[in-house]
Structures are given as C-alpha cells and as structure tokens.
CSV table of C-alpha atoms in Angstrom, one decimal:
chain,number,residue,atom,x,y,z
A,17,UNK,CA,0.0,-0.3,0.0
A,18,UNK,CA,1.3,3.5,-1.3
A,19,UNK,CA,1.9,6.0,1.3
A,20,UNK,CA,-0.7,8.4,1.7
A,21,UNK,CA,0.2,12.1,0.9
A,22,UNK,CA,0.6,14.5,3.4
A,23,UNK,CA,-1.0,17.8,3.7
A,24,UNK,CA,1.6,20.4,3.8
A,25,UNK,CA,-0.6,21.9,6.8
A,26,UNK,CA,-0.4,19.0,8.8
A,27,UNK,CA,2.5,19.4,11.5
A,28,UNK,CA,3.9,17.5,14.5
A,29,UNK,CA,2.5,20.4,16.9
A,30,UNK,CA,-1.0,19.4,16.0
A,31,UNK,CA,-0.7,16.6,17.7
A,32,UNK,CA,-1.4,15.9,21.3
A,33,UNK,CA,1.1,16.7,23.5
A,34,UNK,CA,1.4,13.1,25.3
A,35,UNK,CA,1.2,11.3,22.1
A,36,UNK,CA,4.3,13.3,20.8
A,37,UNK,CA,5.8,12.5,24.0
A,38,UNK,CA,5.3,8.5,23.2
A,39,UNK,CA,7.4,9.4,19.5
A,40,UNK,CA,10.2,10.2,21.4
A,41,UNK,CA,11.9,6.7,20.8
A,42,UNK,CA,12.2,7.7,16.9
A,43,UNK,CA,14.2,9.9,14.8
A,44,UNK,CA,13.3,13.2,14.1
A,45,UNK,CA,12.2,12.9,11.0
A,46,UNK,CA,10.4,10.0,11.5
A,47,UNK,CA,8.6,11.5,14.2
A,48,UNK,CA,7.9,14.1,12.4
A,49,UNK,CA,5.7,11.7,9.7
A,50,UNK,CA,4.6,9.8,11.7
A,51,UNK,CA,3.0,12.2,14.2
A,52,UNK,CA,1.4,14.0,11.2
A,53,UNK,CA,0.1,10.8,9.8
A,54,UNK,CA,-1.7,10.6,13.3
A,55,UNK,CA,-2.7,13.9,12.8
A,56,UNK,CA,-4.4,13.1,9.7
A,57,UNK,CA,-6.3,9.6,11.3
A,58,UNK,CA,-7.8,12.0,13.6
A,59,UNK,CA,-8.9,14.2,11.2
A,60,UNK,CA,-10.7,11.4,8.9
A,61,UNK,CA,-11.5,8.9,11.0
A,62,UNK,CA,-15.3,10.1,11.5
A,63,UNK,CA,-15.7,11.4,7.8
A,64,UNK,CA,-13.2,9.6,5.8
A,65,UNK,CA,-12.7,6.4,7.4
A,66,UNK,CA,-10.9,4.4,4.6
A,67,UNK,CA,-8.2,7.2,3.9
A,68,UNK,CA,-7.7,7.4,7.9
A,69,UNK,CA,-7.1,3.8,7.8
A,70,UNK,CA,-4.2,4.2,4.6
A,71,UNK,CA,-3.0,6.8,7.0
A,72,UNK,CA,-2.8,4.4,10.2
A,73,UNK,CA,-1.2,1.9,8.1
A,74,UNK,CA,1.3,4.3,6.9
A,75,UNK,CA,2.3,5.1,10.7
A,76,UNK,CA,2.6,1.3,11.6
A,77,UNK,CA,4.8,0.7,9.0
A,78,UNK,CA,7.3,3.5,10.4
A,79,UNK,CA,6.8,2.7,14.1
A,80,UNK,CA,5.3,-0.6,14.4
A,81,UNK,CA,6.2,-0.6,18.2
A,82,UNK,CA,4.9,2.5,19.5
A,83,UNK,CA,1.4,1.8,21.2
A,84,UNK,CA,-0.1,5.0,20.1
A,85,UNK,CA,0.3,4.1,16.5
A,86,UNK,CA,-0.9,0.6,16.7
A,87,UNK,CA,-3.9,2.3,18.9
A,88,UNK,CA,-5.0,4.4,15.8
A,89,UNK,CA,-4.5,1.7,13.4
A,90,UNK,CA,-6.9,-0.9,15.8
A,91,UNK,CA,-9.5,2.0,15.7
A,92,UNK,CA,-9.2,2.8,12.0
A,93,UNK,CA,-9.5,-1.1,11.5
A,94,UNK,CA,-12.7,-1.0,13.3
A,95,UNK,CA,-14.2,1.8,11.6
A,96,UNK,CA,-13.8,0.3,8.3
A,97,UNK,CA,-15.2,-3.1,9.2
A,98,UNK,CA,-11.8,-5.2,9.5
A,99,UNK,CA,-12.7,-6.5,13.1
A,100,UNK,CA,-10.1,-9.4,13.2
A,101,UNK,CA,-7.0,-6.8,12.2
A,102,UNK,CA,-8.9,-4.4,14.7
A,103,UNK,CA,-8.3,-7.3,17.4
A,104,UNK,CA,-5.2,-8.0,16.8
A,105,UNK,CA,-3.9,-4.6,16.9
A,106,UNK,CA,-5.6,-3.6,19.8
A,107,UNK,CA,-4.8,-6.4,21.4
A,108,UNK,CA,-1.3,-5.2,20.7
A,109,UNK,CA,-1.8,-2.3,22.1
A,110,UNK,CA,-3.0,-3.5,25.9
A,111,UNK,CA,0.4,-5.8,25.7
A,112,UNK,CA,2.5,-2.9,25.0
A,113,UNK,CA,0.7,-0.5,27.8
A,114,UNK,CA,-1.3,-2.6,30.1
A,115,UNK,CA,-4.5,-0.6,29.5
A,116,UNK,CA,-7.5,-2.2,29.0
A,117,UNK,CA,-9.4,1.5,27.7
A,118,UNK,CA,-10.6,-0.3,24.2
A,119,UNK,CA,-12.4,-3.1,25.9
A,120,UNK,CA,-15.7,-1.9,24.6
A,121,UNK,CA,-14.6,-1.2,21.1
A,122,UNK,CA,-12.8,-5.0,21.3
A,123,UNK,CA,-15.9,-6.5,22.7
A,124,UNK,CA,-17.8,-5.0,19.8
A,125,UNK,CA,-15.7,-6.2,17.1
A,126,UNK,CA,-15.9,-9.7,18.0
A,127,UNK,CA,-20.0,-8.9,17.6
A,128,UNK,CA,-18.5,-8.0,13.7
A,129,UNK,CA,-16.8,-11.3,13.6
A,130,UNK,CA,-20.2,-12.9,14.6
A,131,UNK,CA,-19.3,-14.4,18.2
A,132,UNK,CA,-21.3,-12.3,20.3
A,133,UNK,CA,-20.5,-14.7,23.4
A,134,UNK,CA,-17.0,-13.5,23.7
A,135,UNK,CA,-18.2,-10.1,23.6
A,136,UNK,CA,-20.3,-10.8,26.8
A,137,UNK,CA,-16.9,-12.6,28.5
A,138,UNK,CA,-14.9,-9.9,27.6
A,139,UNK,CA,-17.2,-7.9,29.9
A,140,UNK,CA,-16.8,-9.5,32.3
A,141,UNK,CA,-13.3,-9.7,32.6
A,142,UNK,CA,-11.6,-7.7,36.2
A,143,UNK,CA,-10.7,-4.9,34.2
A,144,UNK,CA,-13.9,-3.9,33.2
A,145,UNK,CA,-14.7,-2.6,36.1
A,146,UNK,CA,-11.7,-0.3,36.4
A,147,UNK,CA,-12.8,1.6,33.5
A,148,UNK,CA,-14.2,5.1,33.5
A,149,UNK,CA,-17.7,5.6,33.9
A,150,UNK,CA,-18.3,6.3,30.7
A,151,UNK,CA,-16.3,3.6,28.5
A,152,UNK,CA,-18.4,1.0,31.1
A,153,UNK,CA,-21.3,2.3,29.9
A,154,UNK,CA,-20.3,2.0,26.3
A,155,UNK,CA,-19.2,-1.4,27.1
A,156,UNK,CA,-22.9,-2.2,28.7
A,157,UNK,CA,-24.2,-1.2,25.2
A,158,UNK,CA,-22.0,-3.7,23.6
A,159,UNK,CA,-23.2,-6.3,25.6
A,160,UNK,CA,-26.9,-5.0,25.2
A,161,UNK,CA,-26.6,-5.5,21.6
A,162,UNK,CA,-24.5,-8.9,22.2
A,163,UNK,CA,-27.6,-10.4,24.1
A,164,UNK,CA,-30.3,-9.4,21.7
A,165,UNK,CA,-27.8,-11.2,19.3
A,166,UNK,CA,-27.9,-14.5,21.5
A,167,UNK,CA,-31.5,-14.3,21.9
A,168,UNK,CA,-32.0,-13.1,25.3
A,169,UNK,CA,-33.9,-10.1,25.0
A,170,UNK,CA,-34.3,-9.6,28.6
A,171,UNK,CA,-30.7,-9.9,29.3
A,172,UNK,CA,-29.9,-7.0,27.2
A,173,UNK,CA,-32.7,-4.6,29.1
A,174,UNK,CA,-30.8,-5.7,32.5
A,175,UNK,CA,-27.7,-4.9,30.7
A,176,UNK,CA,-28.7,-1.2,30.6
A,177,UNK,CA,-30.3,-1.2,34.2
A,178,UNK,CA,-27.4,-0.9,36.3
A,179,UNK,CA,-26.4,2.5,37.9
A,180,UNK,CA,-23.6,3.6,36.0
A,181,UNK,CA,-25.8,3.2,33.0
A,182,UNK,CA,-28.8,5.3,34.9
A,183,UNK,CA,-26.2,8.2,35.2
A,184,UNK,CA,-25.4,8.7,31.9
A,185,UNK,CA,-25.7,12.5,30.7
A,186,UNK,CA,-26.1,14.1,27.7
A,187,UNK,CA,-25.8,12.7,24.2
A,188,UNK,CA,-24.5,9.1,26.1
A,189,UNK,CA,-27.8,9.4,28.1
A,190,UNK,CA,-29.7,9.6,24.4
A,191,UNK,CA,-28.0,6.7,22.8
A,192,UNK,CA,-28.3,4.5,26.2
A,193,UNK,CA,-32.5,5.4,25.4
A,194,UNK,CA,-31.8,4.4,22.4
A,195,UNK,CA,-30.3,0.8,23.4
A,196,UNK,CA,-32.6,0.4,26.3
A,197,UNK,CA,-35.7,1.0,23.9
A,198,UNK,CA,-34.5,-1.2,20.9
A,199,UNK,CA,-33.6,-3.7,24.0
A,200,UNK,CA,-37.4,-3.3,25.5
A,201,UNK,CA,-38.8,-3.6,22.3
A,202,UNK,CA,-37.3,-7.2,21.5
A,203,UNK,CA,-38.4,-8.3,24.7
A,204,UNK,CA,-42.2,-7.3,24.3
A,205,UNK,CA,-43.1,-4.4,26.8
A,206,UNK,CA,-43.5,-1.7,24.0
A,207,UNK,CA,-44.7,1.2,26.1
A,208,UNK,CA,-41.7,0.8,28.3
A,209,UNK,CA,-39.9,1.5,24.8
A,210,UNK,CA,-42.0,4.5,24.1
A,211,UNK,CA,-42.0,5.8,27.2
A,212,UNK,CA,-37.3,5.4,27.0
A,213,UNK,CA,-37.0,8.0,23.9
A,214,UNK,CA,-40.3,10.3,25.2
A,215,UNK,CA,-37.9,12.5,26.9
A,216,UNK,CA,-35.7,13.5,23.7
A,217,UNK,CA,-36.4,15.2,20.3
A,218,UNK,CA,-36.5,14.3,17.3
A,219,UNK,CA,-33.1,16.2,16.9
A,220,UNK,CA,-31.6,15.2,19.5
A,221,UNK,CA,-32.3,11.4,18.3
A,222,UNK,CA,-30.5,11.9,15.2
A,223,UNK,CA,-27.7,13.3,16.6
A,224,UNK,CA,-27.1,10.0,19.3
A,225,UNK,CA,-27.9,8.1,16.0
A,226,UNK,CA,-25.5,9.7,14.1
A,227,UNK,CA,-27.7,11.4,11.5
A,228,UNK,CA,-26.6,14.8,11.9
A,229,UNK,CA,-23.3,15.8,10.3
A,230,UNK,CA,-20.6,16.8,13.0
A,231,UNK,CA,-19.7,20.9,12.9
A,232,UNK,CA,-16.4,21.7,11.5
A,233,UNK,CA,-13.5,21.5,14.2
A,234,UNK,CA,-12.2,25.0,14.7
A,235,UNK,CA,-8.4,24.4,16.0
A,236,UNK,CA,-7.1,26.6,18.8
A,237,UNK,CA,-3.5,27.2,18.9
A,238,UNK,CA,-1.8,28.1,22.3
A,239,UNK,CA,1.5,30.0,21.3
A,240,UNK,CA,2.9,29.0,24.2
A,241,UNK,CA,2.6,25.3,23.7
A,242,UNK,CA,4.0,26.2,20.2
A,243,UNK,CA,7.1,27.4,21.6
A,244,UNK,CA,7.1,23.8,24.0
A,245,UNK,CA,6.4,21.8,20.9
A,246,UNK,CA,9.9,22.7,19.5
A,247,UNK,CA,11.4,21.5,22.8
A,248,UNK,CA,9.8,18.3,22.1
A,249,UNK,CA,11.3,17.6,18.9
A,250,UNK,CA,14.6,18.7,20.3
A,251,UNK,CA,13.9,15.8,22.9
A,252,UNK,CA,13.5,13.7,20.0
A,253,UNK,CA,16.9,14.2,19.1
A,254,UNK,CA,18.2,14.0,22.5
A,255,UNK,CA,16.9,10.7,22.5
A,256,UNK,CA,18.5,9.5,19.4
A,257,UNK,CA,21.7,10.7,20.1
A,258,UNK,CA,21.6,8.9,23.8
A,259,UNK,CA,21.0,5.7,21.4
A,260,UNK,CA,17.2,5.2,21.6
A,261,UNK,CA,15.9,2.8,19.1
A,262,UNK,CA,14.5,4.2,16.0
A,263,UNK,CA,11.8,1.8,14.6
A,264,UNK,CA,12.2,3.5,10.5
A,265,UNK,CA,11.9,0.3,8.3
A,266,UNK,CA,7.8,-1.1,7.9
A,267,UNK,CA,6.4,-3.3,10.3
A,268,UNK,CA,5.4,-7.0,10.1
A,269,UNK,CA,1.9,-5.9,10.7
A,270,UNK,CA,-1.2,-6.0,8.6
A,271,UNK,CA,-2.7,-2.7,8.8
A,272,UNK,CA,-2.3,0.1,10.8
A,273,UNK,CA,-11.5,6.4,21.2
A,274,UNK,CA,-14.0,5.4,19.1
A,275,UNK,CA,-17.4,4.6,20.6
A,276,UNK,CA,-19.1,1.8,19.6
A,277,UNK,CA,-22.9,2.1,19.3
A,278,UNK,CA,-24.4,-0.8,20.6
A,279,UNK,CA,-26.1,-2.1,17.7
A,280,UNK,CA,-23.7,-1.8,14.7
A,281,UNK,CA,-20.0,-1.5,14.4
A,282,UNK,CA,-18.4,1.5,13.8
A,283,UNK,CA,-19.9,3.1,10.8
A,284,UNK,CA,-20.7,-0.6,9.4
A,285,UNK,CA,-24.6,-1.5,9.2
A,286,UNK,CA,-25.0,-3.9,11.8
A,287,UNK,CA,-26.0,-6.8,9.0
A,288,UNK,CA,-22.6,-7.2,7.7
A,289,UNK,CA,-19.9,-9.4,8.5
A,290,UNK,CA,-16.3,-8.6,8.9
A,291,UNK,CA,-14.2,-7.7,5.5
A,292,UNK,CA,-12.3,-9.7,3.1
A,293,UNK,CA,-9.3,-8.8,5.5
A,294,UNK,CA,-11.4,-9.7,8.6
A,295,UNK,CA,-11.9,-13.8,8.6
A,296,UNK,CA,-15.0,-15.0,10.3
A,297,UNK,CA,-12.6,-17.9,12.0
A,298,UNK,CA,-10.7,-17.8,15.6
A,299,UNK,CA,-8.4,-15.3,16.1
A,300,UNK,CA,-5.2,-16.5,18.2
A,301,UNK,CA,-4.5,-15.4,21.4
A,302,UNK,CA,-0.9,-15.7,20.6
A,303,UNK,CA,-1.1,-13.2,17.4
A,304,UNK,CA,-0.5,-10.5,19.6
A,305,UNK,CA,3.1,-11.7,20.7
A,306,UNK,CA,4.0,-12.8,16.9
A,307,UNK,CA,2.7,-9.6,15.6
A,308,UNK,CA,5.2,-7.8,18.2
A,309,UNK,CA,8.4,-10.4,17.4
A,310,UNK,CA,7.6,-9.8,13.6
A,311,UNK,CA,8.1,-6.1,14.0
A,312,UNK,CA,11.5,-7.0,15.9
A,313,UNK,CA,12.7,-9.5,13.3
A,314,UNK,CA,11.8,-6.4,10.8
A,315,UNK,CA,14.1,-4.1,12.7
A,316,UNK,CA,16.7,-6.3,13.1
A,317,UNK,CA,17.1,-6.8,9.4
C-alpha cells in the first residue's frame, strides 16, 4: 500500500502533547512523519475512515512498536469493518501499555465477527470494573446488543439497567435510551420502549444516531504550547543521540477513542459481516506476541 500524501498544513505540533511524547523513541524525521500521519487519522476517522486507515497503516510501517500508533491502527481498522485486524491491533496495544480502555471496541469487534458470546466474556473481565464510567456505559451497550444477538432480550435490558448506565448524561444518555428502547421492544415491552425515548426531541435522537453531520472543528493554537512543541522535537533528537532505537523500517503488521454504538459496529451496517481482511474464524490469543516479534525481526534486518 503506497503511503498517502500528507498536506503541507498538517504539522507535528498539531498532535496531542502526550502522543508526541510517545514518539520520542523515533528519529526526528521519522517522528515528524509518523506524527503527521496520526494527525490525519484523527481528522479523517469520522469523515473518511478508509483514508484514515491508510494513514494509520503508513504510521505502523514506520513505527510499529509505538502503542499510540497501533492504537490508531486498531481504531481505524474497526471503523472500516476490519474487525479481526482491529482486535489484533488493540490486543497489541493492551500488551504494550497494559491499558484496557478500548475493551468496548474490542467487544464490539467480536460482535462484528459473529461472536457475541466473546463480547460478553470480554465485558466480564476484571479490568472492566476499573474503566471510567463513560467507557463502562459504552461496554454495557455493546453487551446489550450482544445479548439481543444471542436471543436474550431480557438480559439485554438488564445490561442497561445498572446504576452507572442510568447515571449517563448528555448525548451518551440519549444513546443509552435508544439502546434500551431497542432491547425493550425485543422483549415485547413496547410501552416502556416508547417511554424511554419520550423525553428527547427528534433532533437529539438523530444526533445520537449519527444522522447529523458534525460541525467543522475549530482549532485554537496556544502560542506557549507551540514553543514547547519545538522543545519536544529537540527532545526527540536528544533521545536519538543517546542511542534510543529508531523504528523506521516497515512493520510486519498487516495494517495500521472510538465509540461502539451498541447496535452496529463502527460505521458498518448491523447485518454486515467482517470484511475480506477480517476472517470469521478464530483469532489466536498468541497473535499479539507474533505481531510484536515480527516487528522486532523486521527491525533486526
């Protein structure tokens, strides 16, 4: 896959400060290019997921051992329906940094592969209880959808009846109401389903369902931070000078804070199976180890 073009106006400084810090193990030139690809992933994920995926894949080929790069790849793969690839990438992220923050996306990817029982199993892992409230709500919506796919409508309703779910606010609360209404309808509780949606306007429901185009993002630059960005880039050179490893060769990976909607994975229609690049079979648990080792072998060459 050829490396996608990077617009001149896209700069390393536009990348989140924490993410820039994760790229300090790369050479200055490579960090700059990888960072610009990550900026493009963030810009395009909602409007052109396929192109976002291409930028994420380019970043992986240049910096396959950096967790934030694999994270971008996993989210882009998820949004384009490459569910097996998304699982592989996000498992790698989990191994690299120990974080379970994308557990809801991973569970929804399991649903995309036609394995709702595995989605439920992921939600029952101990790490799920340590997630922020908003992520736990997302995970509950995924579990509710999985229960419906397993023919368990009452269990789907129960998944969205916990205290943490009922305390959701804002747009997330509207999405919960829509998911609960779907589960209640499936359980034959039609009046309760109508009552769930009654407090919200059609505009709110459309927005929660993703039927409203997002407003154009306004970027505000902090001049002080721009000065600090220069220091970040200089730090990259310092790290390289002390012998830090530069991952500039292509990764052995196949491809490159997304929100599962609880009913259809990413932007893919609910009934659609995984893409050709996401086989329906088992995804070996040791695939993450092979993936990381493949990157190491490539670097050694």
